[in-house]
Short mmCIF file of C-alpha atoms in Angstrom, two decimals:
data_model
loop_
_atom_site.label_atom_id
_atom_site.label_comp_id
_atom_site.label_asym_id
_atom_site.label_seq_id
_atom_site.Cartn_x
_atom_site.Cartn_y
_atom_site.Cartn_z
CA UNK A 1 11.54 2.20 -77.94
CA UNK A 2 10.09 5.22 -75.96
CA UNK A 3 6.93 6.96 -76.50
CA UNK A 4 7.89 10.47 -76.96
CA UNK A 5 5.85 13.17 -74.96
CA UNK A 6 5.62 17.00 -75.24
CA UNK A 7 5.52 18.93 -71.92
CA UNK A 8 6.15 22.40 -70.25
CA UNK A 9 6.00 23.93 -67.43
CA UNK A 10 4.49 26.85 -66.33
CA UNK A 11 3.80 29.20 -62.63
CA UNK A 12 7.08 27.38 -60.98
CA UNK A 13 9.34 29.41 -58.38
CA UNK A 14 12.10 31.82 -59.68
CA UNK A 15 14.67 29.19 -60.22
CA UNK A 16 12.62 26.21 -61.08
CA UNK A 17 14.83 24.65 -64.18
CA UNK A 18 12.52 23.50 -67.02
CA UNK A 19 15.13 20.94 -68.17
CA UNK A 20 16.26 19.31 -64.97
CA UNK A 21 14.10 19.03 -62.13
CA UNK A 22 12.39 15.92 -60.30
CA UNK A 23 8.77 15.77 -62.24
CA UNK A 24 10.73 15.26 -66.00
CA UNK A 25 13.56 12.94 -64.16
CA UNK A 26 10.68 10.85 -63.34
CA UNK A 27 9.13 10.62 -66.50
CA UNK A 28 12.34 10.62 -68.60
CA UNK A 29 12.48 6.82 -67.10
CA UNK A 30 9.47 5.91 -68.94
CA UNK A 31 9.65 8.61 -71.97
CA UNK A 32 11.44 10.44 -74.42
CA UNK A 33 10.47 13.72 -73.28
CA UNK A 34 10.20 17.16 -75.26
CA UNK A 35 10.16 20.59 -73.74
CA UNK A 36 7.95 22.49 -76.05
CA UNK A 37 5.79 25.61 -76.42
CA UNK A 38 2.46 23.84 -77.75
CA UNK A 39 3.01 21.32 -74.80
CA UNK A 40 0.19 17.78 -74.35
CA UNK A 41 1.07 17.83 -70.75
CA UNK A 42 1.68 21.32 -68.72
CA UNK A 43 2.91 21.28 -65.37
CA UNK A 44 2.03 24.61 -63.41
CA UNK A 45 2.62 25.32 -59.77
CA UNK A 46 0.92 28.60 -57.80
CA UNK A 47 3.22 31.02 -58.43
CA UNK A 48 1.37 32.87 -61.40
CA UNK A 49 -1.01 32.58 -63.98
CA UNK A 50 0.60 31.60 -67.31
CA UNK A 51 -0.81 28.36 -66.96
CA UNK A 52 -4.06 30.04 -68.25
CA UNK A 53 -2.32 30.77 -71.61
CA UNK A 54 -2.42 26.67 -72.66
CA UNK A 55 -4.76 24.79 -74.12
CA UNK A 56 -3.89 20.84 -73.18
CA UNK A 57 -3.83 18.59 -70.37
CA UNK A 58 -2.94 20.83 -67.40
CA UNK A 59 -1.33 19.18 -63.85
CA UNK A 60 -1.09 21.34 -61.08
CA UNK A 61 1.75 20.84 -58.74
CA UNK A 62 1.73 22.22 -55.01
CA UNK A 63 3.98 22.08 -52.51
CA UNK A 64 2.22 25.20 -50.49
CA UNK A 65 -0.91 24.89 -48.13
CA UNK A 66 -3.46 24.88 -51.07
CA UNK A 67 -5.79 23.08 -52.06
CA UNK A 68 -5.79 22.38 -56.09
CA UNK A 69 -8.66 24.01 -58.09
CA UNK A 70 -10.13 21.74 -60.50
CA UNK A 71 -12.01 23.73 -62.70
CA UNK A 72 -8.35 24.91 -63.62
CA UNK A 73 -6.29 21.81 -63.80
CA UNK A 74 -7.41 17.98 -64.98
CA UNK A 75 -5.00 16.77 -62.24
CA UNK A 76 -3.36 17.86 -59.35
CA UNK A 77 0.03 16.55 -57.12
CA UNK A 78 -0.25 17.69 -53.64
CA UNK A 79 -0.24 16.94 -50.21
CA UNK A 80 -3.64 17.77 -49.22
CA UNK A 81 -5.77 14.69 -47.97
CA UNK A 82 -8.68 14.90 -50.76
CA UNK A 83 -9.90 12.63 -52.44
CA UNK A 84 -10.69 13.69 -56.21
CA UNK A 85 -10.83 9.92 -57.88
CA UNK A 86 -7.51 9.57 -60.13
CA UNK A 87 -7.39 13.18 -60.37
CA UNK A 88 -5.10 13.69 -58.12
#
C-alpha cells in the first residue's frame, strides 16, 4: 500500500497543469498523491508570489537562470551548480 501525500503547486507558468505534469508523475510512482489547498509539500516555480501564502514544506522549482533563495524554500530543483547539502 501507498503512503498518501498532500501537495500543490504554486508560481508555475500560465499553462502549467496541477494534475498532470512531470514532478507528480514522478511521485505518483512511489505515492498516492492528493492535490489539496492546505498542501505538506508545495511546489512553486518563479513566476509569482503565491508561494508566500503557505505554511508547509516549500520546494522551489527553476528552470530559468536563477539561483534558488533559501530563506524562501526548504529545497530547491535547479540547474545551478551549488552546493546547498540535500537541499537541493
Amino acid at each position: 500500500m501507498k503512503r498518501t501525500i498532500k501537495i500543490n503547486f504554486a508560481d508555475f507558468w500560465s499553462d502549467f497543469n496541477p494534475n498532470d505534469n512531470f514532478i507528480i508523475n514522478v511521485l505518483r510512482k512511489q505515492y498516492d498523491v492528493d492535490v489539496v489547498d492546505k498542501p505538506d509539500y508545495l511546489f512553486f516555480s518563479a513566476f509569482g508570489y503565491n508561494h508566500l501564502r503557505y505554511d508547509c514544506v516549500k520546494i522551489m522549482y527553476l528552470g530559468e537562470n536563477i539561483v534558488p533563495d533559501f530563506n524562501l524554500c526548504d529545497y530547491a530543483i535547479g540547474f545551478d551548480f551549488i552546493q546547498f547539502d540535500d537541499r537541493y
